[in-house]
Coordinates of C-alpha atoms and ligand atoms in Angstrom, one line a residue:
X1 CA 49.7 101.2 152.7
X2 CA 49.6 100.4 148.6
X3 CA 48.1 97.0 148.7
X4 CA 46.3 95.0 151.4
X5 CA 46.2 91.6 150.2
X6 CA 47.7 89.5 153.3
X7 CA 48.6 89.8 157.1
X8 CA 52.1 91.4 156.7
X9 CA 50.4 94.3 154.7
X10 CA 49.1 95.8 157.7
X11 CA 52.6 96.1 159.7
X12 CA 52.2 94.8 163.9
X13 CA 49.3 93.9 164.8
X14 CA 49.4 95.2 168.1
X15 CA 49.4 98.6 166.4
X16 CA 46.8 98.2 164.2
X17 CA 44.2 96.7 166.7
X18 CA 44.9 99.8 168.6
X19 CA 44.1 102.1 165.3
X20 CA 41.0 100.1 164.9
X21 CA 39.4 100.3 168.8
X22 CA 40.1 104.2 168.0
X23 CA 38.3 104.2 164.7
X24 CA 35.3 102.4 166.5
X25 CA 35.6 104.6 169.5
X26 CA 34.8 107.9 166.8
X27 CA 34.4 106.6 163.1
X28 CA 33.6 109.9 161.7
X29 CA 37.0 111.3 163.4
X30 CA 38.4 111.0 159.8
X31 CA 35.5 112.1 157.8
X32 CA 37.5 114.7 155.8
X33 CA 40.1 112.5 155.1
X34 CA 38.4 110.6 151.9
X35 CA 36.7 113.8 150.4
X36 CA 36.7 113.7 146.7
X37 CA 38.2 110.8 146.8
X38 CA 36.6 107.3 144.9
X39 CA 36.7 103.8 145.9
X40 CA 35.2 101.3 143.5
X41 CA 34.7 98.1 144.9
X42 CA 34.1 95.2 141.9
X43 CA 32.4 92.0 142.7
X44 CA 33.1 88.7 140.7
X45 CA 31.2 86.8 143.6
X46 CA 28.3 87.9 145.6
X47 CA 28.6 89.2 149.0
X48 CA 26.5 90.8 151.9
X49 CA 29.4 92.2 154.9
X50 CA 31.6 92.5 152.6
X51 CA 29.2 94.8 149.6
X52 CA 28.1 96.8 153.0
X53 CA 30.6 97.1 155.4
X54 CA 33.1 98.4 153.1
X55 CA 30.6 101.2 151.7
X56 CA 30.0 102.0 155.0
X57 CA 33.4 102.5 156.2
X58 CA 34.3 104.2 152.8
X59 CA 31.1 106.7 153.8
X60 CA 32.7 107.0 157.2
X61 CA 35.6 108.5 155.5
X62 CA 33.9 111.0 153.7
X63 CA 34.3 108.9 150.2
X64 CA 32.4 108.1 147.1
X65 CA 32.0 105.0 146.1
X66 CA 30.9 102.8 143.4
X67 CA 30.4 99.3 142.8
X68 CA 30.5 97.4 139.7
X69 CA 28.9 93.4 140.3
X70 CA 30.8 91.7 137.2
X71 CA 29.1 90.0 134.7
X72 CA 25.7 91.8 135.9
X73 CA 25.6 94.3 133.6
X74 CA 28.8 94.6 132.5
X75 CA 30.2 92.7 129.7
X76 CA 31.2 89.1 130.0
X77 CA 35.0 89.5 131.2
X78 CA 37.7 87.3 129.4
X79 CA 40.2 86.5 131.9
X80 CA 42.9 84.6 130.1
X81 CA 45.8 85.8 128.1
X82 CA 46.0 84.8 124.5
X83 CA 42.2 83.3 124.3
X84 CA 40.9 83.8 120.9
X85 CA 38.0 86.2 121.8
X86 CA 35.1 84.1 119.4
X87 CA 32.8 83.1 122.3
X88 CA 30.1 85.5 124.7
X89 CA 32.7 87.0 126.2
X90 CA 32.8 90.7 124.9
X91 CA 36.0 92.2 126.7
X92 CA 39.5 91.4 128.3
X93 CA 40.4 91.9 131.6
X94 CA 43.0 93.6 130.7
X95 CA 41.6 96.5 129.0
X96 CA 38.9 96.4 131.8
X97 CA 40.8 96.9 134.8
X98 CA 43.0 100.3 133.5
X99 CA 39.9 101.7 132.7
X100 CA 38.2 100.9 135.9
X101 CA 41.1 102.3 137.0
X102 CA 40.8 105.6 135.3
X103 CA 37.5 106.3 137.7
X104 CA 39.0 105.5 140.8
X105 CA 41.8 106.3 143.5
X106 CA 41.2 103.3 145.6
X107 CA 40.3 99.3 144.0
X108 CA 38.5 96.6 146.4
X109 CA 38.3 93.4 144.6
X110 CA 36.3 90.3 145.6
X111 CA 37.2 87.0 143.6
X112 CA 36.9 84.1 144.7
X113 CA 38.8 80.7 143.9
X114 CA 37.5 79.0 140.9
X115 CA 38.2 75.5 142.9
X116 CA 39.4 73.9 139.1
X117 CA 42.7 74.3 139.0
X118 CA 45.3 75.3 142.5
X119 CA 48.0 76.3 140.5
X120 CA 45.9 79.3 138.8
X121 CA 43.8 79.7 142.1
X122 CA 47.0 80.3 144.5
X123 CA 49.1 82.4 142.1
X124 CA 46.1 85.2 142.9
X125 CA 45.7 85.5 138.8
X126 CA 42.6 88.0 139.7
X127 CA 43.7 90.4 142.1
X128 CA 47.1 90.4 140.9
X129 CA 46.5 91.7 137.6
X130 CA 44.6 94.7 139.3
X131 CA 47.7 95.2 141.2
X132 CA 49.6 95.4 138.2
X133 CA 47.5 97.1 135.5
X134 CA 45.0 99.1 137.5
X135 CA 47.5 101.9 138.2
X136 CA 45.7 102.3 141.7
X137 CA 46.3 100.8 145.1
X138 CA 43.9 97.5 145.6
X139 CA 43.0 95.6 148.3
X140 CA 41.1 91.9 148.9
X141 CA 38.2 91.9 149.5
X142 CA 38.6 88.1 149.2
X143 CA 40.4 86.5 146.9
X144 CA 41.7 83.6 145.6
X145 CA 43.5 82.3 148.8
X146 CA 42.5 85.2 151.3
X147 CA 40.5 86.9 153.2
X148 CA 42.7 89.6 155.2
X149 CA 39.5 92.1 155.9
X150 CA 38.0 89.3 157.6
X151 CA 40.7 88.1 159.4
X152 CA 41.4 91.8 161.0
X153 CA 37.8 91.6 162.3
X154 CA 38.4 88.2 164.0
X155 CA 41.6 89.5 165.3
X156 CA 39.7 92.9 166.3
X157 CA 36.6 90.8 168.2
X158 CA 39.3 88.4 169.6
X159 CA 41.3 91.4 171.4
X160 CA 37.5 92.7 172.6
X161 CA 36.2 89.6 174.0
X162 CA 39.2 87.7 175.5
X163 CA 39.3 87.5 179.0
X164 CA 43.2 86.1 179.4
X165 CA 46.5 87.4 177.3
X166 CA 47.1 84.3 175.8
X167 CA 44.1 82.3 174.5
X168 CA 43.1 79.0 173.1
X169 CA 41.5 79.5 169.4
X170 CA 40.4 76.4 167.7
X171 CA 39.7 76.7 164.2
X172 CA 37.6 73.7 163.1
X173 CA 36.3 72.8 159.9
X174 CA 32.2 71.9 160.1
X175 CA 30.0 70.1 157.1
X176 CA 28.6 72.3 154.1
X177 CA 26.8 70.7 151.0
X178 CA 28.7 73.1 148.4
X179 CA 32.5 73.5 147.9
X180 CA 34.3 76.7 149.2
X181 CA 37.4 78.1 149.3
X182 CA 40.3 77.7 151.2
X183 CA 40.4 81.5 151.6
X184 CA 38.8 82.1 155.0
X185 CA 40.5 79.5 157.1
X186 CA 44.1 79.8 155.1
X187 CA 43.8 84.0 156.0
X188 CA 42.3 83.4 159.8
X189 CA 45.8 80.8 160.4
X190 CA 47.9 83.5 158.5
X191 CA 46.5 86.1 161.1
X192 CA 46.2 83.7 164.5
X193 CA 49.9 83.0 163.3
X194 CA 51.2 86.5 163.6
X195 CA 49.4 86.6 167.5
X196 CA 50.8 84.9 170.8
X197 CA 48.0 82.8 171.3
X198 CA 47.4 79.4 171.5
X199 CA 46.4 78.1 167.9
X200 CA 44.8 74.9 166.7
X201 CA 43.6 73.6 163.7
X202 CA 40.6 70.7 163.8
X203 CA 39.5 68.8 160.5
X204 CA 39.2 65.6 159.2
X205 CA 41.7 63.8 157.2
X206 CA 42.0 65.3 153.7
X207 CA 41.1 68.5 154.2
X208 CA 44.7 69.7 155.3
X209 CA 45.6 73.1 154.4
X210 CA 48.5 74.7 152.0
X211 CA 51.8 76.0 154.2
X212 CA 49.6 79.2 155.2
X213 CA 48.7 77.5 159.0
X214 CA 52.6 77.9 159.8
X215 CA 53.5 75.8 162.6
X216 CA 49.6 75.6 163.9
X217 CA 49.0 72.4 165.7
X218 CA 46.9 69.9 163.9
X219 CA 44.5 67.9 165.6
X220 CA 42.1 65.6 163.8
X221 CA 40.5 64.9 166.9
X222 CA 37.4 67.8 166.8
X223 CA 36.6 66.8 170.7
X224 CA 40.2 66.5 171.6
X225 CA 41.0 69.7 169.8
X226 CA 37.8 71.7 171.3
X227 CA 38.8 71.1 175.1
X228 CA 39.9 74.3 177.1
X229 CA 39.4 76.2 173.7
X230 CA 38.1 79.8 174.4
X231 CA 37.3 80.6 171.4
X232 CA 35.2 78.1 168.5
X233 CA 36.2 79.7 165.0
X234 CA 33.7 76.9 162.7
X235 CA 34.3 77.1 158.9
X236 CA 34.1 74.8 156.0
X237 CA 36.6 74.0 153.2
X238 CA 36.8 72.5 150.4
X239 CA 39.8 70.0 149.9
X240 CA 43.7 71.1 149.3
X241 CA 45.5 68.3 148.9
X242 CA 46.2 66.5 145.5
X243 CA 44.2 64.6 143.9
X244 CA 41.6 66.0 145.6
X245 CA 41.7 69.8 145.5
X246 CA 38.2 71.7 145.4
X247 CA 36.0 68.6 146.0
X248 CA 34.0 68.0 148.8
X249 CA 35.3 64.9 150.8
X250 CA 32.5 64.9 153.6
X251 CA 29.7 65.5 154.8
X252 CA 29.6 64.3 158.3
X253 CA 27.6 65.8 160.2
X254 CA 29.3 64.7 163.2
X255 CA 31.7 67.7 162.6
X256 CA 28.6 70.1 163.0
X257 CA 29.5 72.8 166.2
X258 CA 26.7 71.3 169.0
X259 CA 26.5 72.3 172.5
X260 CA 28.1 68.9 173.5
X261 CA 31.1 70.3 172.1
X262 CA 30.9 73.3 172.9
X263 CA 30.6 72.4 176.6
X264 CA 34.2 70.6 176.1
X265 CA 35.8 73.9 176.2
X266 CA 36.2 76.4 178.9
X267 CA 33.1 78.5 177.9
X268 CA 34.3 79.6 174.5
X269 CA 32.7 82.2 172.1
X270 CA 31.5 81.1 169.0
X271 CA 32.7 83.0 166.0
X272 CA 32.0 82.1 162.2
X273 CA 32.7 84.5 159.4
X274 CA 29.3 84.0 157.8
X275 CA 27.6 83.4 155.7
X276 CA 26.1 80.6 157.9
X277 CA 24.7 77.2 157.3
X278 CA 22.1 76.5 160.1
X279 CA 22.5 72.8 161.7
X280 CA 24.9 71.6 159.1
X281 CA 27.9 73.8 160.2
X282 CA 27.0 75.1 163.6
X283 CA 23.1 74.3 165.4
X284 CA 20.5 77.3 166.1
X285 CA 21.0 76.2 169.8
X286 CA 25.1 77.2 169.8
X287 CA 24.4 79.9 167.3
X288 CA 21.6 81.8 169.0
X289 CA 23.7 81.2 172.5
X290 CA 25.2 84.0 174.5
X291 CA 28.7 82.8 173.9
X292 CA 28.2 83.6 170.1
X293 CA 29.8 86.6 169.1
X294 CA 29.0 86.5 165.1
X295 CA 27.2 89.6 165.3
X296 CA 30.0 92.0 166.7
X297 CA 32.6 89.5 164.6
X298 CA 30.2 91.1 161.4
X299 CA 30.0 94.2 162.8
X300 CA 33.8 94.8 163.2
X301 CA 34.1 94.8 159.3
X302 CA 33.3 97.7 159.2
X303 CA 35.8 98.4 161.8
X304 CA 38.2 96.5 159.5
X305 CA 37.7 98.0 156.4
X306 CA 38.1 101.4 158.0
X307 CA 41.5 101.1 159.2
X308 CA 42.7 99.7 155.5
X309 CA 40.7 102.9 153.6
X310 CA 42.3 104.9 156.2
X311 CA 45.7 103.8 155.4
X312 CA 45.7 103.3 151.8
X313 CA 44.1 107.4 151.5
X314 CA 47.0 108.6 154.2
X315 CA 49.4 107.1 151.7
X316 CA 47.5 108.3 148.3
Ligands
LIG401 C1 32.5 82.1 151.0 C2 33.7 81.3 151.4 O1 33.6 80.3 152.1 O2 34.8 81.7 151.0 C3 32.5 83.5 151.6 C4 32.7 83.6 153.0 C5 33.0 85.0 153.5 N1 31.3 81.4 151.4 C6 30.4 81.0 150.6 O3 30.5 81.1 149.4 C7 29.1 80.4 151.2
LIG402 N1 32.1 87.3 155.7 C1 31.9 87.8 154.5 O1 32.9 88.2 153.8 O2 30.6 87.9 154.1 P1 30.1 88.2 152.6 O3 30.5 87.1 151.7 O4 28.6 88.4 152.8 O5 30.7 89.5 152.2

């Protein structure tokens, strides 16, 4: 693999759940595999699962690694092309990233959407110009529009925890104070997509989602949406849709995941990528239930990010 940026990067997915259960069955199997080799994951945004997870998986594999938080010690990156460098921003990205590249064999890149403006946003500026200048393969560690590593550990806790071939996955969006990104729930469709199971969408009117959720059924009924479900995937968004892209529309907390929804469907888990907001997007009472899974959903990023390193140093 040279770049892991969306769902069709990793090839079947049948195929690649299986390489991942193995991984997690002996993750040190491959331990020779990354020697003297270097990944340098670079954060423009902060992270916890991410930052760790894919350390951990690179240490698995018998890497080094080093990460480089932007704009925290670093100087103040210039992102656009033909800016007249007078302000406090010391150096262009595009010196930057064939450097970083020159101390490297392996890029993970986290940037988030800037919300401003879709056009820049969904044309994956950021990580693309890593793909093109850093000379090394990259993958996302979220960017602008994605979040594949965090969609192959859905998929991955899915496949552990389902108890029939074909479930029901509702994806709903829940209330949040701040705007986020699109990334997590436009990556999760892209992935639930490329599975047989039963996929729905639940969110309130405005907050539709770019072409990404495929042919996913919409339902802006949360409670209608919820029943039978057997799995709860909660997440926020911010808006898509014109005029309105990156603002927050609502805050109803009607949306929050409760038990009284949760006991509309047939006993679902409840997953949520995390970062959580307690009682705004899902209650302590659901969250601290046995039927939430957001623990081993975590944990299998590390699982995740295994399977990519391994793939991206089998093809170095
Ligand atoms: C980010 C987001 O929603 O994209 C990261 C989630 C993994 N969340 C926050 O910024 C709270
Ligand atoms: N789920 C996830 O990517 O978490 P972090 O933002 O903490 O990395």
């Amino acid at each position: 693999m040279r770049n892991f940026t969306n769902v069709s990067d990793i090839g079947p997915l049948d195929i690649a759940v299986k390489e991942a259960l193995k991984v997690k069955s002996d993750r040190f199997a491959y331990s020779a595999l990354g020697k003297n080799r270097t990944l340098m994951m670079i954060f423009f945004n902060s992270s916890l699962r991410t930052r760790l997870s894919t350390q951990k998986a690179a240490m698995n594999l018998g890497m080094n690694v080093i990460v480089l938080d932007v704009n925290q010690g670093t100087w103040k990156l210039e992102t656009e092309r033909g800016v007249i460098m007078d302000g406090d921003k010391a150096e262009h990205l595009l010196e930057a990233i064939p450097v970083m590249g020159c101390y490297c064999d392996i890029i993970g890149v986290r940037s988030f959407a800037g919300l401003n403006d879709k056009t820049e946003d969904y044309e994956e500026r950021v990580i693309n110009q890593f793909i093109k200048y850093s000379g090394r393969p990259v993958f996302s560690m979220e960017a602008a529009t994605r979040h594949p590593l965090q969609s192959f550990a859905d998929l991955i806790t899915i496949e552990e925890f389902k108890t029939k071939p074909r479930p029901k996955v509702v994806m709903t969006w829940a209330p949040h104070p701040r705007a986020l990104p699109q990334a997590v729930p436009n990556s999760f469709a892209e992935w639930m997509n490329a599975t047989d199971y039963e996929f729905v969408i639940t969110h309130p009117h405005g907050y539709e989602l770019d072409s990404f959720i495929g042919n996913a059924r919409v339902e802006y009924d949360q409670r209608k949406a919820l029943e039978g479900a057997d799995f709860v995937y909660a997440k926020n968004w911010a808006a898509y849709t014109d005029p309105n892209y990156g603002k927050v529309l609502s805050t109803d907390r009607a949306w929050t995941v409760d038990s009284e929804k949760m006991a509309l469907t047939d006993n679902a888990f409840f997953m949520h990528c995390l970062p959580v907001r307690r009682n705004m997007i899902v209650t302590d009472e659901v969250i601290e239930s046995e039927r939430s899974i957001v623990i081993p959903e975590a944990a299998n990023r590390e699982i995740s990010a295994q399977v990519v390193l391994k793939r991206m140093l089998e093809s170095l």
